[in-house]
């Protein structure tokens, strides 16, 4: 029978209960054979444990029986425990995160005195309830036993507090393992001193006395032991590289001079002088991360007061090694911040990099970053960091770490970036034929070929060192990236020289005037000196020159700016080329709908208005002139049944419905110019709707929170919905309206 917990365990210590998953198959293990020389000693130890009420005899049937394991301690005593391999699969655990050595050392700043306490048979002092005791039943040559408890084992003020707690719950300590007020102590493989953290001499000695491996498994064991000390030695990965190469599948194991020299170098590095020391992290001091990326890896060091607190490095995957240099450098920033998360999260941290474009791009809007960088920038937004440029000669340590990375990689980040980039590249709203044409033109363009190579390998820090052919891109170098052979500025395609004329002609399709054409071009594509080329095209266009307006203007009477899109919509009827048209335009966004009418009856106008309202919603107010179509009883009934306000203006005062009048003229201009230029008028109307209104956004963006897909190649990021701040939009439109009135009135005069 299982027994009650030992009497010397006070009531303050609660019994531990183990719960079992009933779906796991029960296992009863047979008794293992004990060497004859140990048999009597094992029996003595079992009897001693039974006298101390640590274990008790089990006579009744039990569901679980584990095997006994006998281990000889360094002091010659036997340690008896059970092998719970099968039982562990069935135990339902209450998860508790044990602190790591890093968690502990971050609280060691300014520590000078150390104490170490070891509970005497610590786990024996944690009682089990009767049901849980039977789960620990184990087989021995002398019968079955079960445990009655679990079977596995400022300075003075803190020490006193711990000792008082031990006394209160009657927890005894192992005198032989306790140390009090020492200048240094060894704890979980680390030596804690007043100067910082050092590797445990026992582990160093184990490596120093280790024989050379004879097979790949031996190499894995050696590297596993050595990598445990990697945090102390910045160039360990470089030294161990010849040894690590033996783990490659295609390499046959052969321990040569290179491997032996590397092995000896590791031993020498660990044993020379007093060995490497890392400073304790001090939460009250500023934090600096110095990081770098090489062609093969990433490296970083965490610094306080110029002294190293921790080192880290990792290898680049095959895909990451093909990243552009700016992408590798930002990947190094993301890797170092994540690796040192417990040190830097919630603190201001300076990140030093020898890649100057990073310093600039970190200060810009996320939308201006190349697509590959956007995902990384999003991952590190949770940190309060500032990227500071340091020259390469000041970055020797992280540079060495990156060129000697540990063999681990981060496939999660790589997958995220590739997924994001695939989303951009696979959804470019242009045919694969057109995209391939852009790729081929980029390859054939000598300047863009040079630019692509510089983007991949990194820009020089000195403008004077950059080839003259790519100098026009110098000021935007931090916004450039390459996706699938196409160069992007942010999310805008950089147009090759051979295709610039074609792209400019597509933008020019609607003959919208210099300002609007420039805004449309900047919103869709990128090519150097684009504004100058558009101005030249307009100045030489006979269609634009012929239809240039030179009428005398009256002073402007601005209309109030609505709060939301499609709140106030002016409407008008007009004729062009023997056809009648209905126009409805949104006052806030300037987005218009224009349809051809079979006739101009009031019922027809109402039917087509309903069709437009069914797509965009019922406006709060409709503004029109006093034409018979709008003053009829039918239209009045329409306003009442659809519940919107109808405001009419005098036909003698065209400015009262000025937006509709101006939009009618714009549409007529587009139709006339398209006809003379033999262009599709609908494509021209599309480009007009996509053209930004100054810095506010295009009509399509303001009404639909997104651009419209057109024949001009754009990335998916340009077409994604982007909700604009209505307060900001209204403020900008009011300011634009005031400016328009000011400049308009300077060239006008009152006719009254």
Coordinates of C-alpha atoms in Angstrom, one line a residue, residues 130-422:
X130 CA -1.5 8.5 -2.6
X131 CA -2.9 8.2 -6.1
X132 CA 0.3 9.7 -7.6
X133 CA 2.6 7.5 -5.5
X134 CA 1.4 4.4 -7.3
X135 CA 2.2 5.9 -10.7
X136 CA 5.9 5.9 -9.6
X137 CA 5.9 2.1 -8.9
X138 CA 9.2 0.6 -10.1
X139 CA 10.5 -2.9 -10.4
X140 CA 13.6 -4.2 -8.5
X141 CA 15.1 -7.7 -7.9
X142 CA 13.8 -7.2 -4.3
X143 CA 10.2 -6.4 -5.2
X144 CA 8.2 -3.4 -6.3
X145 CA 8.5 0.0 -4.6
X146 CA 6.9 3.4 -5.2
X147 CA 7.9 6.9 -4.2
X148 CA 6.1 8.9 -1.5
X149 CA 7.7 12.1 -3.0
X150 CA 9.0 13.1 -6.4
X151 CA 12.0 11.0 -7.3
X152 CA 14.3 13.5 -9.1
X153 CA 16.5 15.9 -7.7
X154 CA 21.3 42.2 -2.2
X155 CA 23.3 39.4 -1.1
X156 CA 22.9 39.1 2.6
X157 CA 19.2 40.1 2.6
X158 CA 18.3 37.7 -0.2
X159 CA 20.3 34.9 1.3
X160 CA 18.5 35.5 4.7
X161 CA 15.1 35.5 3.0
X162 CA 15.9 32.1 1.3
X163 CA 17.1 30.5 4.4
X164 CA 14.1 31.7 6.4
X165 CA 11.8 30.2 3.8
X166 CA 13.7 26.9 3.9
X167 CA 13.4 26.9 7.7
X168 CA 9.7 27.7 7.6
X169 CA 8.8 24.7 5.3
X170 CA 11.5 22.4 6.9
X171 CA 13.5 22.2 3.6
X172 CA 16.9 20.8 4.3
X173 CA 20.0 21.8 2.3
X174 CA 23.0 19.7 1.1
X175 CA 25.9 21.1 3.1
X176 CA 28.5 19.8 0.7
X177 CA 27.1 21.6 -2.3
X178 CA 26.2 24.9 -0.6
X179 CA 28.5 27.9 -1.0
X180 CA 28.2 31.2 0.9
X181 CA 29.7 34.7 0.2
X182 CA 32.0 33.5 -2.6
X183 CA 33.7 35.8 -5.1
X184 CA 32.6 33.4 -7.8
X185 CA 30.3 30.4 -8.1
X186 CA 29.6 27.8 -10.8
X187 CA 26.0 27.6 -11.9
X188 CA 24.5 25.5 -14.7
X189 CA 27.7 25.4 -16.7
X190 CA 28.6 29.0 -16.1
X191 CA 30.9 30.7 -13.7
X192 CA 29.4 33.9 -12.2
X193 CA 32.0 36.5 -11.0
X194 CA 32.0 40.1 -10.1
X195 CA 33.5 40.9 -13.6
X196 CA 30.8 39.0 -15.5
X197 CA 30.1 35.5 -16.8
X198 CA 32.7 32.9 -17.8
X199 CA 32.4 29.3 -19.0
X200 CA 32.7 26.6 -16.4
X201 CA 36.2 25.2 -16.1
X202 CA 34.8 21.7 -15.9
X203 CA 33.3 22.1 -19.4
X204 CA 36.5 23.7 -20.7
X205 CA 38.5 20.8 -19.2
X206 CA 36.1 18.3 -20.8
X207 CA 36.8 19.8 -24.3
X208 CA 40.5 20.1 -23.6
X209 CA 40.8 16.4 -22.7
X210 CA 38.4 15.2 -25.4
X211 CA 39.9 12.9 -28.1
X212 CA 39.5 13.7 -31.8
X213 CA 36.2 12.3 -33.2
X214 CA 36.4 9.1 -35.2
X215 CA 33.0 9.4 -37.1
X216 CA 30.3 11.9 -37.9
X217 CA 28.4 11.2 -34.6
X218 CA 31.6 12.1 -32.8
X219 CA 31.7 15.4 -34.7
X220 CA 28.1 16.2 -33.7
X221 CA 28.9 15.5 -30.1
X222 CA 32.0 17.7 -30.2
X223 CA 30.2 20.6 -31.9
X224 CA 27.3 20.3 -29.5
X225 CA 29.7 20.7 -26.6
X226 CA 31.6 23.5 -28.2
X227 CA 28.6 25.4 -29.4
X228 CA 27.4 25.7 -25.8
X229 CA 30.3 28.0 -25.3
X230 CA 29.7 29.9 -28.5
X231 CA 28.3 32.9 -26.6
X232 CA 31.7 33.5 -25.1
X233 CA 33.8 33.4 -28.2
X234 CA 33.0 35.6 -31.1
X235 CA 35.1 33.8 -33.7
X236 CA 34.2 30.2 -32.6
X237 CA 32.3 29.5 -35.9
X238 CA 35.3 30.4 -38.0
X239 CA 37.6 28.1 -36.0
X240 CA 35.1 25.2 -36.1
X241 CA 34.3 25.6 -39.8
X242 CA 36.6 22.7 -41.0
X243 CA 35.2 20.4 -38.4
X244 CA 31.6 21.4 -39.3
X245 CA 32.2 20.7 -43.0
X246 CA 32.5 17.0 -42.1
X247 CA 28.7 16.9 -41.3
X248 CA 27.8 17.5 -45.0
X249 CA 26.1 14.4 -46.5
X250 CA 28.3 14.5 -49.6
X251 CA 31.5 14.6 -47.6
X252 CA 33.1 11.4 -46.5
X253 CA 34.4 11.5 -42.9
X254 CA 38.2 12.1 -42.9
X255 CA 39.9 13.8 -40.0
X256 CA 42.8 15.6 -41.6
X257 CA 45.3 18.3 -40.5
X258 CA 42.7 21.0 -41.1
X259 CA 40.3 19.5 -38.6
X260 CA 43.0 18.7 -36.1
X261 CA 44.3 22.3 -36.2
X262 CA 40.8 23.6 -35.8
X263 CA 40.3 21.3 -32.8
X264 CA 43.5 22.5 -31.2
X265 CA 42.7 26.1 -31.9
X266 CA 39.4 25.6 -30.0
X267 CA 41.2 24.2 -27.0
X268 CA 43.8 27.0 -27.1
X269 CA 41.1 29.7 -27.4
X270 CA 39.3 28.4 -24.3
X271 CA 42.4 28.0 -22.1
X272 CA 44.5 31.0 -22.9
X273 CA 44.8 33.7 -20.3
X274 CA 41.7 33.5 -18.0
X275 CA 39.3 32.7 -20.8
X276 CA 36.6 34.9 -22.3
X277 CA 34.3 37.0 -20.0
X278 CA 30.9 38.6 -20.8
X279 CA 29.7 41.5 -18.7
X280 CA 26.5 41.2 -16.7
X281 CA 23.5 43.0 -18.3
X282 CA 22.6 46.2 -16.4
X283 CA 18.9 47.1 -17.0
X284 CA 19.7 50.7 -16.0
X285 CA 22.3 51.3 -18.7
X286 CA 21.9 52.2 -22.4
X287 CA 22.0 49.3 -24.8
X288 CA 23.7 49.2 -28.2
X289 CA 23.6 46.4 -30.8
X290 CA 26.3 46.3 -33.4
X291 CA 25.3 44.1 -36.3
X292 CA 26.5 43.2 -39.8
X293 CA 25.8 40.9 -42.8
X294 CA 28.3 39.1 -44.9
X295 CA 27.7 37.1 -48.1
X296 CA 27.3 33.9 -45.9
X297 CA 26.0 35.0 -42.5
X298 CA 24.7 37.5 -39.9
X299 CA 26.5 38.6 -36.8
X300 CA 25.8 40.8 -33.8
X301 CA 27.1 41.8 -30.4
X302 CA 25.1 43.4 -27.5
X303 CA 27.1 46.1 -25.9
X304 CA 26.9 48.2 -22.7
X305 CA 29.5 50.8 -21.9
X306 CA 31.5 49.4 -24.9
X307 CA 31.8 46.0 -23.3
X308 CA 30.2 42.8 -24.8
X309 CA 27.2 41.4 -23.0
X310 CA 26.4 38.7 -25.6
X311 CA 27.4 37.5 -29.0
X312 CA 25.3 35.9 -31.7
X313 CA 25.5 34.8 -35.3
X314 CA 23.8 32.6 -37.8
X315 CA 24.3 31.4 -41.4
X316 CA 22.3 32.6 -44.3
X317 CA 20.1 30.1 -46.1
X318 CA 20.8 29.6 -49.8
X319 CA 17.9 31.9 -50.7
X320 CA 18.9 34.6 -48.2
X321 CA 22.5 34.6 -49.6
X322 CA 21.0 35.9 -52.9
X323 CA 19.3 38.9 -51.2
X324 CA 20.3 42.4 -52.1
X325 CA 22.8 43.8 -49.6
X326 CA 20.3 46.2 -48.0
X327 CA 18.0 43.3 -47.4
X328 CA 20.8 41.3 -45.8
X329 CA 21.7 44.2 -43.6
X330 CA 18.1 44.7 -42.4
X331 CA 17.8 41.0 -41.9
X332 CA 20.8 41.3 -39.6
X333 CA 19.0 44.1 -37.6
X334 CA 15.8 41.9 -37.3
X335 CA 17.8 38.8 -36.3
X336 CA 19.8 40.7 -33.6
X337 CA 16.8 42.4 -32.1
X338 CA 14.9 39.1 -31.9
X339 CA 17.9 37.2 -30.6
X340 CA 18.5 39.8 -27.9
X341 CA 14.7 40.3 -27.2
X342 CA 14.9 39.7 -23.5
X343 CA 17.5 42.5 -23.2
X344 CA 16.1 45.2 -25.5
X345 CA 12.3 44.8 -25.5
X346 CA 10.8 47.9 -23.9
X347 CA 14.1 49.8 -23.9
X348 CA 15.5 52.4 -26.3
X349 CA 18.3 50.7 -28.3
X350 CA 20.8 52.0 -30.7
X351 CA 21.5 49.6 -33.6
X352 CA 24.8 50.2 -35.4
X353 CA 25.1 49.3 -39.0
X354 CA 27.7 49.9 -41.7
X355 CA 25.0 50.2 -44.4
X356 CA 24.1 53.9 -44.6
X357 CA 20.9 53.5 -46.6
X358 CA 19.4 51.6 -43.7
X359 CA 19.7 54.7 -41.5
X360 CA 17.6 56.7 -44.0
X361 CA 15.0 54.1 -44.8
X362 CA 14.3 53.5 -41.0
X363 CA 13.2 57.1 -40.8
X364 CA 10.8 57.0 -43.8
X365 CA 7.2 55.8 -44.0
X366 CA 6.8 52.0 -44.3
X367 CA 5.0 52.5 -47.6
X368 CA 8.1 54.0 -49.2
X369 CA 10.2 50.9 -48.4
X370 CA 10.8 48.2 -51.0
X371 CA 8.4 45.2 -50.6
X372 CA 11.1 42.9 -49.4
X373 CA 12.0 45.3 -46.6
X374 CA 8.5 46.0 -45.6
X375 CA 8.0 42.6 -44.0
X376 CA 11.2 42.9 -42.0
X377 CA 10.3 46.4 -40.9
X378 CA 7.0 45.2 -39.7
X379 CA 8.6 42.5 -37.6
X380 CA 10.8 45.0 -35.7
X381 CA 8.1 47.6 -35.2
X382 CA 7.6 46.3 -31.6
X383 CA 11.1 47.5 -30.7
X384 CA 12.1 51.1 -29.8
X385 CA 15.2 51.2 -32.0
X386 CA 17.3 53.9 -33.8
X387 CA 19.6 52.8 -36.6
X388 CA 22.9 54.7 -36.6
X389 CA 25.5 54.4 -39.4
X390 CA 29.0 53.4 -38.4
X391 CA 31.8 53.0 -40.9
X392 CA 33.0 49.5 -41.7
X393 CA 36.3 50.0 -39.9
X394 CA 34.3 50.6 -36.7
X395 CA 32.3 47.4 -37.1
X396 CA 35.2 44.9 -37.0
X397 CA 33.5 42.6 -34.4
X398 CA 30.1 42.1 -35.9
X399 CA 31.7 41.9 -39.3
X400 CA 33.9 39.0 -38.0
X401 CA 30.8 37.3 -36.5
X402 CA 28.8 37.6 -39.7
X403 CA 31.7 36.0 -41.7
X404 CA 32.0 33.2 -39.1
X405 CA 28.3 32.4 -38.4
X406 CA 27.0 29.5 -36.4
X407 CA 25.3 27.0 -38.7
X408 CA 21.7 27.7 -37.7
X409 CA 19.3 29.6 -40.0
X410 CA 15.9 31.2 -39.6
X411 CA 13.6 29.7 -42.2
X412 CA 10.5 31.3 -40.7
X413 CA 11.6 34.8 -41.6
X414 CA 12.7 33.6 -45.0
X415 CA 9.3 32.1 -45.7
X416 CA 7.6 35.3 -44.6
X417 CA 9.6 37.5 -46.9
X418 CA 9.3 35.1 -49.8
X419 CA 5.5 34.9 -49.3
X420 CA 5.3 38.7 -49.2
X421 CA 7.5 39.1 -52.3
X422 CA 5.6 36.3 -54.1

